[in-house]
Coordinates of C-alpha atoms and ligand atoms in Angstrom, one line a residue:
X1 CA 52.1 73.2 -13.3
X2 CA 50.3 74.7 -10.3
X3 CA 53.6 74.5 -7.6
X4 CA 56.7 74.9 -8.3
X5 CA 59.3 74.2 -5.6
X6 CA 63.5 75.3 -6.5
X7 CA 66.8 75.6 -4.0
X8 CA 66.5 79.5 -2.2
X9 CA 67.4 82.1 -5.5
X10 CA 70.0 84.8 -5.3
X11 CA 69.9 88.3 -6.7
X12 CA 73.2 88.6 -8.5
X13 CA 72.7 92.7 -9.3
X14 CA 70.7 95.1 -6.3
X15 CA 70.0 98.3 -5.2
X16 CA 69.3 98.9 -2.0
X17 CA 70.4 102.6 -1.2
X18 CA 70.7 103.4 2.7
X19 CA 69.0 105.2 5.8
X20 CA 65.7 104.9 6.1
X21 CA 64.6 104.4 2.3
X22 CA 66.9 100.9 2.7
X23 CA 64.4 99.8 5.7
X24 CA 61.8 100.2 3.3
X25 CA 63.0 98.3 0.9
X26 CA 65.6 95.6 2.6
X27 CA 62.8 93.0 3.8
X28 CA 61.4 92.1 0.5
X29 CA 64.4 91.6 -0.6
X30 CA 65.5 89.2 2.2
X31 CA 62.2 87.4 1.7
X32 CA 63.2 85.7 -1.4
X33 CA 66.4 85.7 -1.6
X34 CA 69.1 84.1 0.4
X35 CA 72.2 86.7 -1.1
X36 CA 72.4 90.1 -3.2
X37 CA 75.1 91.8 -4.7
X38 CA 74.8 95.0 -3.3
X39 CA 75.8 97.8 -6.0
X40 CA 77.8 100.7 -4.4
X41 CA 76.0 103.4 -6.1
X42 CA 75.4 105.3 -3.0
X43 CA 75.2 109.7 -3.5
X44 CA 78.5 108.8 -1.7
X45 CA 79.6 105.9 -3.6
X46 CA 81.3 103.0 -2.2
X47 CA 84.7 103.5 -2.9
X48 CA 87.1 101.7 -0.2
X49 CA 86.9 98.5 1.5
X50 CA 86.3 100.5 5.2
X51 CA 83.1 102.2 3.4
X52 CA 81.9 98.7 2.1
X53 CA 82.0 97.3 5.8
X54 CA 80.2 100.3 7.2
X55 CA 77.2 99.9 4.4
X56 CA 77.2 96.4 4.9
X57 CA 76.6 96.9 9.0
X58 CA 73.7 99.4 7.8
X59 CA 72.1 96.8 5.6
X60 CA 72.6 93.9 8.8
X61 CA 71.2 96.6 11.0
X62 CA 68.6 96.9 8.5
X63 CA 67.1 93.7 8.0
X64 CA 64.2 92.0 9.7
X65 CA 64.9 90.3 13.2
X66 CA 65.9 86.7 12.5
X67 CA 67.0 87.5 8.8
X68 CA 69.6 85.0 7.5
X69 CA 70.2 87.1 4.4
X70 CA 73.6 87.7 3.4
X71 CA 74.7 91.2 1.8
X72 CA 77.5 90.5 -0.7
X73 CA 79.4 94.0 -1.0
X74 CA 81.3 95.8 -3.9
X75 CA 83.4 98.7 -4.6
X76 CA 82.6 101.2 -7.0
X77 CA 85.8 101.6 -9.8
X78 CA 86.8 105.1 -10.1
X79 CA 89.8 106.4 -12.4
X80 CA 91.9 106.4 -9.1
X81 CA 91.1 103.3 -7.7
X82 CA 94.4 101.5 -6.0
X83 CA 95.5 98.1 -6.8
X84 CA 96.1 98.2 -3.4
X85 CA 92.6 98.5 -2.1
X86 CA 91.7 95.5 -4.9
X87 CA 93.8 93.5 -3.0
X88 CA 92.4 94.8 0.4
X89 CA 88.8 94.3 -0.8
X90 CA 89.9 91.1 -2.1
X91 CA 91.7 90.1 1.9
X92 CA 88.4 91.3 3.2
X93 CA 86.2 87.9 2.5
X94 CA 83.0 90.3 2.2
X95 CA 83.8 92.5 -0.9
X96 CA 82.4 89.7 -4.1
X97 CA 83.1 92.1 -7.0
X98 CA 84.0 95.6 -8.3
X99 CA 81.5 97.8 -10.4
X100 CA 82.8 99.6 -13.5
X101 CA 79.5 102.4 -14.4
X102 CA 81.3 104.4 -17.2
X103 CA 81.1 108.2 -16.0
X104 CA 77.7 109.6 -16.4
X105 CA 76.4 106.7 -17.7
X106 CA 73.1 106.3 -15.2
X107 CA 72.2 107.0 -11.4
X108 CA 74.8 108.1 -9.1
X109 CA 77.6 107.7 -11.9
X110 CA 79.4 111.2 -12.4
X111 CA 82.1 109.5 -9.9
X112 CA 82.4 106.5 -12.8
X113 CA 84.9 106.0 -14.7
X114 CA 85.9 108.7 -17.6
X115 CA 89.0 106.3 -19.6
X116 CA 89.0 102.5 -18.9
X117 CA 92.9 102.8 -19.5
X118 CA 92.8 105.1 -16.2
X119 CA 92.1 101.8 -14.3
X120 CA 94.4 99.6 -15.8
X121 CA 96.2 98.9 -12.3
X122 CA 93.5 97.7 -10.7
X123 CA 91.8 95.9 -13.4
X124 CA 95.2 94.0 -13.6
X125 CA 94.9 93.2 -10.0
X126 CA 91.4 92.1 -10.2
X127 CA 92.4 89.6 -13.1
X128 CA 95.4 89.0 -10.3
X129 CA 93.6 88.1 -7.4
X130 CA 90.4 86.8 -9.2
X131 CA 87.5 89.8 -8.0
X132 CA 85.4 90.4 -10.8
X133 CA 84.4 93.4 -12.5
X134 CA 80.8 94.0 -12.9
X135 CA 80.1 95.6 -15.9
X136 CA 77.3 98.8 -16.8
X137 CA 77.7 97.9 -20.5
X138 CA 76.9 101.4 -22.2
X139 CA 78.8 103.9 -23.6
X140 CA 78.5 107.5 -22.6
X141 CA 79.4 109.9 -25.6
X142 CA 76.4 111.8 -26.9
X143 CA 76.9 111.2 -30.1
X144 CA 75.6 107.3 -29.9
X145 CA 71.8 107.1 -30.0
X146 CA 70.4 105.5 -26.8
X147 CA 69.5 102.4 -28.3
X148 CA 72.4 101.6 -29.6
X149 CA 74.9 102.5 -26.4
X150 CA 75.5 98.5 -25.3
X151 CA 76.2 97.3 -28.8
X152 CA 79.2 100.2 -29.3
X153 CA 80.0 99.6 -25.6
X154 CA 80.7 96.1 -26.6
X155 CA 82.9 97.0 -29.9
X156 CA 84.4 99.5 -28.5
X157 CA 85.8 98.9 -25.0
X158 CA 84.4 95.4 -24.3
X159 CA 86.1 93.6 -26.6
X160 CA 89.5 95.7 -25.9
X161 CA 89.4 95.3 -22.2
X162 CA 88.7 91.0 -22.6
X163 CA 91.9 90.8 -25.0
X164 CA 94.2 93.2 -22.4
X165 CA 92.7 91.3 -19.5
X166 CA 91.8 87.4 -20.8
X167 CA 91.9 86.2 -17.5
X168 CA 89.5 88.7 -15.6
X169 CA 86.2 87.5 -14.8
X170 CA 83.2 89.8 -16.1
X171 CA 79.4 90.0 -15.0
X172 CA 77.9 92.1 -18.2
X173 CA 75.5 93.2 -16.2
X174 CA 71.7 93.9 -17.4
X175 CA 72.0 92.8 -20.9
X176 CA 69.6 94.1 -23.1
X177 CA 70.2 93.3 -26.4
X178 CA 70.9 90.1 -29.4
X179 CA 74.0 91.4 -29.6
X180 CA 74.8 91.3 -25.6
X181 CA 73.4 87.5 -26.1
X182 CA 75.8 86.6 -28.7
X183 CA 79.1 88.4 -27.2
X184 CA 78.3 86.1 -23.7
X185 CA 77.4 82.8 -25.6
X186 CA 80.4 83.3 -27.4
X187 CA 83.1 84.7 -25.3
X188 CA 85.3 82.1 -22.8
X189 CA 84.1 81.0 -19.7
X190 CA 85.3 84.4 -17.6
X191 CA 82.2 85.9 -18.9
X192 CA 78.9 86.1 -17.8
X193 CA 75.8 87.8 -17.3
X194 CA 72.5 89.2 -15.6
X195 CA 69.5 89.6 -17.0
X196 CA 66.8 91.8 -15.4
X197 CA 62.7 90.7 -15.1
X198 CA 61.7 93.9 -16.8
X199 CA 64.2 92.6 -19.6
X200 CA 62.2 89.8 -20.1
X201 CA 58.7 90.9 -19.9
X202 CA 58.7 94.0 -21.9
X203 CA 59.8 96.1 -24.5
X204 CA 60.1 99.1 -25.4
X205 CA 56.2 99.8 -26.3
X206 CA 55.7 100.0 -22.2
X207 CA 57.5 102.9 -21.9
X208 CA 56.6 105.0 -25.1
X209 CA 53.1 103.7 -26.5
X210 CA 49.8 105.5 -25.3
X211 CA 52.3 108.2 -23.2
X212 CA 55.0 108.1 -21.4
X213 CA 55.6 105.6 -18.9
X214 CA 58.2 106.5 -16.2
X215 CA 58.0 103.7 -14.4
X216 CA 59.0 101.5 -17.1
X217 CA 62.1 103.9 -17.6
X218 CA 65.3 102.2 -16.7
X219 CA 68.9 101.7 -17.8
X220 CA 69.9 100.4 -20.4
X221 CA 66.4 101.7 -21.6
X222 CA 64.1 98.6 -22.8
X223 CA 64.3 98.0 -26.2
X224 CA 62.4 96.2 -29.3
X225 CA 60.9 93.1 -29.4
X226 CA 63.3 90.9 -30.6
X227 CA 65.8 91.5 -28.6
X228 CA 63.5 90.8 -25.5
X229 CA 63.0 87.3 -27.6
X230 CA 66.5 87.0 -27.7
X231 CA 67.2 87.4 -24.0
X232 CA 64.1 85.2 -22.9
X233 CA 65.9 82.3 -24.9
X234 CA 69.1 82.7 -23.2
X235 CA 67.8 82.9 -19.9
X236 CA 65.6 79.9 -20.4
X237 CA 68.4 77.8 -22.3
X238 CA 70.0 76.4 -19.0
X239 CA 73.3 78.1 -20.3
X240 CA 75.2 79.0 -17.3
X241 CA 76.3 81.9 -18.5
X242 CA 73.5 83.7 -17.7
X243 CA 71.9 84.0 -14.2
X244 CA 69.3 86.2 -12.3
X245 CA 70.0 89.6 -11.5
X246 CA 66.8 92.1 -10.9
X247 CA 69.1 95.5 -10.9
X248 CA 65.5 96.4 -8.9
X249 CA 66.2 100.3 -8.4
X250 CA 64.1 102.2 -5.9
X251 CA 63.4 105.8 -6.7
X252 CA 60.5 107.9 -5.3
X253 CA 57.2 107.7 -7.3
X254 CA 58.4 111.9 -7.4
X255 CA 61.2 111.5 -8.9
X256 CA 60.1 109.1 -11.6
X257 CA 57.1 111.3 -12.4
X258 CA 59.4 114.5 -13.1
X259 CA 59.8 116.4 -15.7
X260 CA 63.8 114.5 -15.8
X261 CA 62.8 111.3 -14.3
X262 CA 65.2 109.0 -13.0
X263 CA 66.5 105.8 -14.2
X264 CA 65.3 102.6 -12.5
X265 CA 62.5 99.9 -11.9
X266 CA 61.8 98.5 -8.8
X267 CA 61.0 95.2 -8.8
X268 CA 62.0 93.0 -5.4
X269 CA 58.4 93.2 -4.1
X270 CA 57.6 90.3 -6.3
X271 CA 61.1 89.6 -8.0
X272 CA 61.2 86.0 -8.4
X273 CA 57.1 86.1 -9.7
X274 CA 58.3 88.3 -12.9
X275 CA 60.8 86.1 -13.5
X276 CA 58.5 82.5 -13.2
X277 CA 56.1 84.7 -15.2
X278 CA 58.5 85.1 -18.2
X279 CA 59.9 81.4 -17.6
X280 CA 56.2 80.0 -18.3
X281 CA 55.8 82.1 -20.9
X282 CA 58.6 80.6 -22.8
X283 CA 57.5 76.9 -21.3
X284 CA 60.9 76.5 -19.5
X285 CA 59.7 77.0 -15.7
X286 CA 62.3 73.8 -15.3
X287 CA 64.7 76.3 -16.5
X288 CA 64.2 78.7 -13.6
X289 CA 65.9 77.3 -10.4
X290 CA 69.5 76.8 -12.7
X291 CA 69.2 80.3 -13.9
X292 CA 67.6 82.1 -10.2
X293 CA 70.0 79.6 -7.7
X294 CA 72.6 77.8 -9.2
X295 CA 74.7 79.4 -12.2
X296 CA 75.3 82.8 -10.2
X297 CA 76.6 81.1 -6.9
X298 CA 78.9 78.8 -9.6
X299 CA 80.2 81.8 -11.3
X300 CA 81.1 84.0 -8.0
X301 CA 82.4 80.5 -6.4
X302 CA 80.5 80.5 -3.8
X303 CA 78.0 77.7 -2.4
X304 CA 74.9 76.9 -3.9
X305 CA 71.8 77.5 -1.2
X306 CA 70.4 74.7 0.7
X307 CA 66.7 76.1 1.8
X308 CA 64.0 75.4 -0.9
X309 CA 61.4 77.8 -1.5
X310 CA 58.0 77.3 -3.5
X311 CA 55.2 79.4 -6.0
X312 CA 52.2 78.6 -6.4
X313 CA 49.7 79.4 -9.3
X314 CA 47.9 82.2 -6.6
X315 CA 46.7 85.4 -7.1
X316 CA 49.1 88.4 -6.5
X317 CA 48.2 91.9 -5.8
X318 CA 50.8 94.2 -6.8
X319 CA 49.9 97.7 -4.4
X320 CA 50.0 100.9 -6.3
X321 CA 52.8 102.5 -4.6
X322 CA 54.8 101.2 -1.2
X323 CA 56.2 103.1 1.5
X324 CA 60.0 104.4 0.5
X325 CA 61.4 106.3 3.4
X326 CA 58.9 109.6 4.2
X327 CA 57.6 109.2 0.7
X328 CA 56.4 106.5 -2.0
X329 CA 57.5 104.5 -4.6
X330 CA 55.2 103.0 -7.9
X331 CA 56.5 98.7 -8.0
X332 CA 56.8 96.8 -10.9
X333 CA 53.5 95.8 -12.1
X334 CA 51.6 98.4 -9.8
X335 CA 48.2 97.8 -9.8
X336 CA 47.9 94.3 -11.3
X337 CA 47.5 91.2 -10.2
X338 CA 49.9 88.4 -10.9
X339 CA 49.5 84.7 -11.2
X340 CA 52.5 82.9 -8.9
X341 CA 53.3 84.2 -5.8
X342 CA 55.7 83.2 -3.0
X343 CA 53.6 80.5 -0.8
Ligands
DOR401 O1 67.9 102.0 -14.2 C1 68.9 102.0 -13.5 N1 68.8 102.4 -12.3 N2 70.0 101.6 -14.1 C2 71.2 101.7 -13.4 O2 72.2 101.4 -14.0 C3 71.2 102.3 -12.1 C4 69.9 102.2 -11.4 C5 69.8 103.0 -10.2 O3 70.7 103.1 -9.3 O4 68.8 103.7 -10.0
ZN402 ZN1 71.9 98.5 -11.4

């Protein structure tokens, strides 16, 4: 297959921060993608439905002239969230979900959660007036090894939360492990899940063999080869469970190459590439348009897209680093050259 033409994907899990590192970032975005969840993990994070309007005028102000991309907002859960403001956000027609980031948990999460019990009014309203809750699926306590933080997240508080809340709807976000796979397959139509490109494409060898690589450091942290197996079946099986979300993350190539290096991959440059990459790899590229434009619009109940877009089997040159702001940032794939690109 040398083209491969599919209804306008959405990014169902995004970072875009704000200022002038979110003008750097924003138009490749916005190239590919008719919507994006926009994740509220600001410095200042996103907590009320007035803050969400202001962010999502930045973004609009943002965006290349003549951009018909659509910023789809949530709030960032904290232990005092209202159910109040779930049903303001709710009234609002912009706010599309609420994230839960357990405290501490990754970038620009200290404000997170600390006791799911804390939010039990608002997840209540949530399950009430039918906003889902957007899952960072890893526990926090530093007693459970890294690799193992979405499994015991799952046991722990995932399965707990499901049974006092059956009829809230849940994006696990990011999945990164058989285990993740299984729970979603299994679990009642109220759940779902994204699955990142870097999920798919590597594992942990390309952040830990031959030194460290920073730039293939993100959370949840990639991890062994069979479990990257098991999440390139699922997003290939046409389950509708599971949909495109690229999580891309910008951080500035300084603060990946630190001696503490933040969390985060950024991958919108070429998103929807990575993901017909790992698609052909498994033989399924027929797979890709239900998984990249159709299950996540279904799931958030909102219209599919109507523009098409199309790869082709071209070379892409991924640069080495991209402008972020007054400084740089190292893509996905820096320095190599793909095979589809966005014709
Ligand atoms: O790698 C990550 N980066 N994981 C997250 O959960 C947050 C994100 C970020 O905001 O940089
Ligand atoms: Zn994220």
């Amino acid at each position: 297959m040398n083209q491969l033409t599919i209804t306008q994907p959405d990014d169902w899990h995004l970072h875009v921060r704000d200022n002038d590192v979110m003008a750097s970032v924003i138009g490749f975005t916005a190239r590919q993608f008719g919507r994006a969840i926009i994740m509220p993990n600001l410095k200042t994070p996103v907590t009320t439905t007035a803050e969400a309007l202001a962010y999502k005028d930045r973004i609009l102000s943002a965006l290349p002239e003549n951009s018909s991309f659509q910023p789809l907002m949530t709030l960032y859960l904290t232990d005092n969230t209202p159910a109040e403001e779930i049903k303001k956000a709710k009234d609002s027609g912009f706010i599309h979900a609420v994230k839960l980031y357990p405290a501490g948990a990754t970038t620009n999460a200290d404000s997170g959660v600390t006791d799911l019990k804390k939010t039990e009014a608002a997840l209540a309203a949530m399950e009430q007036h039918g906003l889902p809750l957007l899952v960072h699926g890893e526990v926090t306590h530093p007693s459970i090894d890294i690799f193992d933080r979405e499994k015991v997240f799952i046991d722990q508080q995932l399965v707990p939360l499901i049974e006092r809340h059956p009829n809230l709807r849940i994006v696990f976000e990011h999945i990164t492990t058989t285990d993740a796979v299984q729970f979603v397959t299994e679990s009642n139509n109220n759940i779902a899940a994204t699955i990142t490109p870097q999920h798919l494409l590597l594992n942990r060898n390309a952040m830990l063999v031959g030194g460290i690589h920073p730039h293939n450091y993100c959370l949840p942290v990639l991890k062994r080869e069979t479990h990257r197996e098991a999440l390139l079946k699922a997003a290939t099986s046409g389950n509708p469970k599971f949909f495109l979300g690229t999580d891309s993350a910008p951080h500035a190539k300084n603060d990946k190459e630190s001696s503490c290096g933040c969390a985060g991959i950024f991958s919108a440059h070429a998103a929807l590439e990575f993901y017909a990459i790992a698609f052909e790899q498994a033989d399924a590229l027929d797979k890709l348009e239900g998984f990249a434009s159709f299950y996540g619009a279904d799931f958030y109940g909102l219209p599919r897209n109507t523009q098409q877009l199309t790869l082709s089997k071209t070379r892409l040159e991924i640069p080495t680093e991209i402008s972020f702001g007054n400084q740089t940032l190292v893509p996905f794939f820096a320095g190599e050259t793909l095979q589809w690109a966005l014709s």
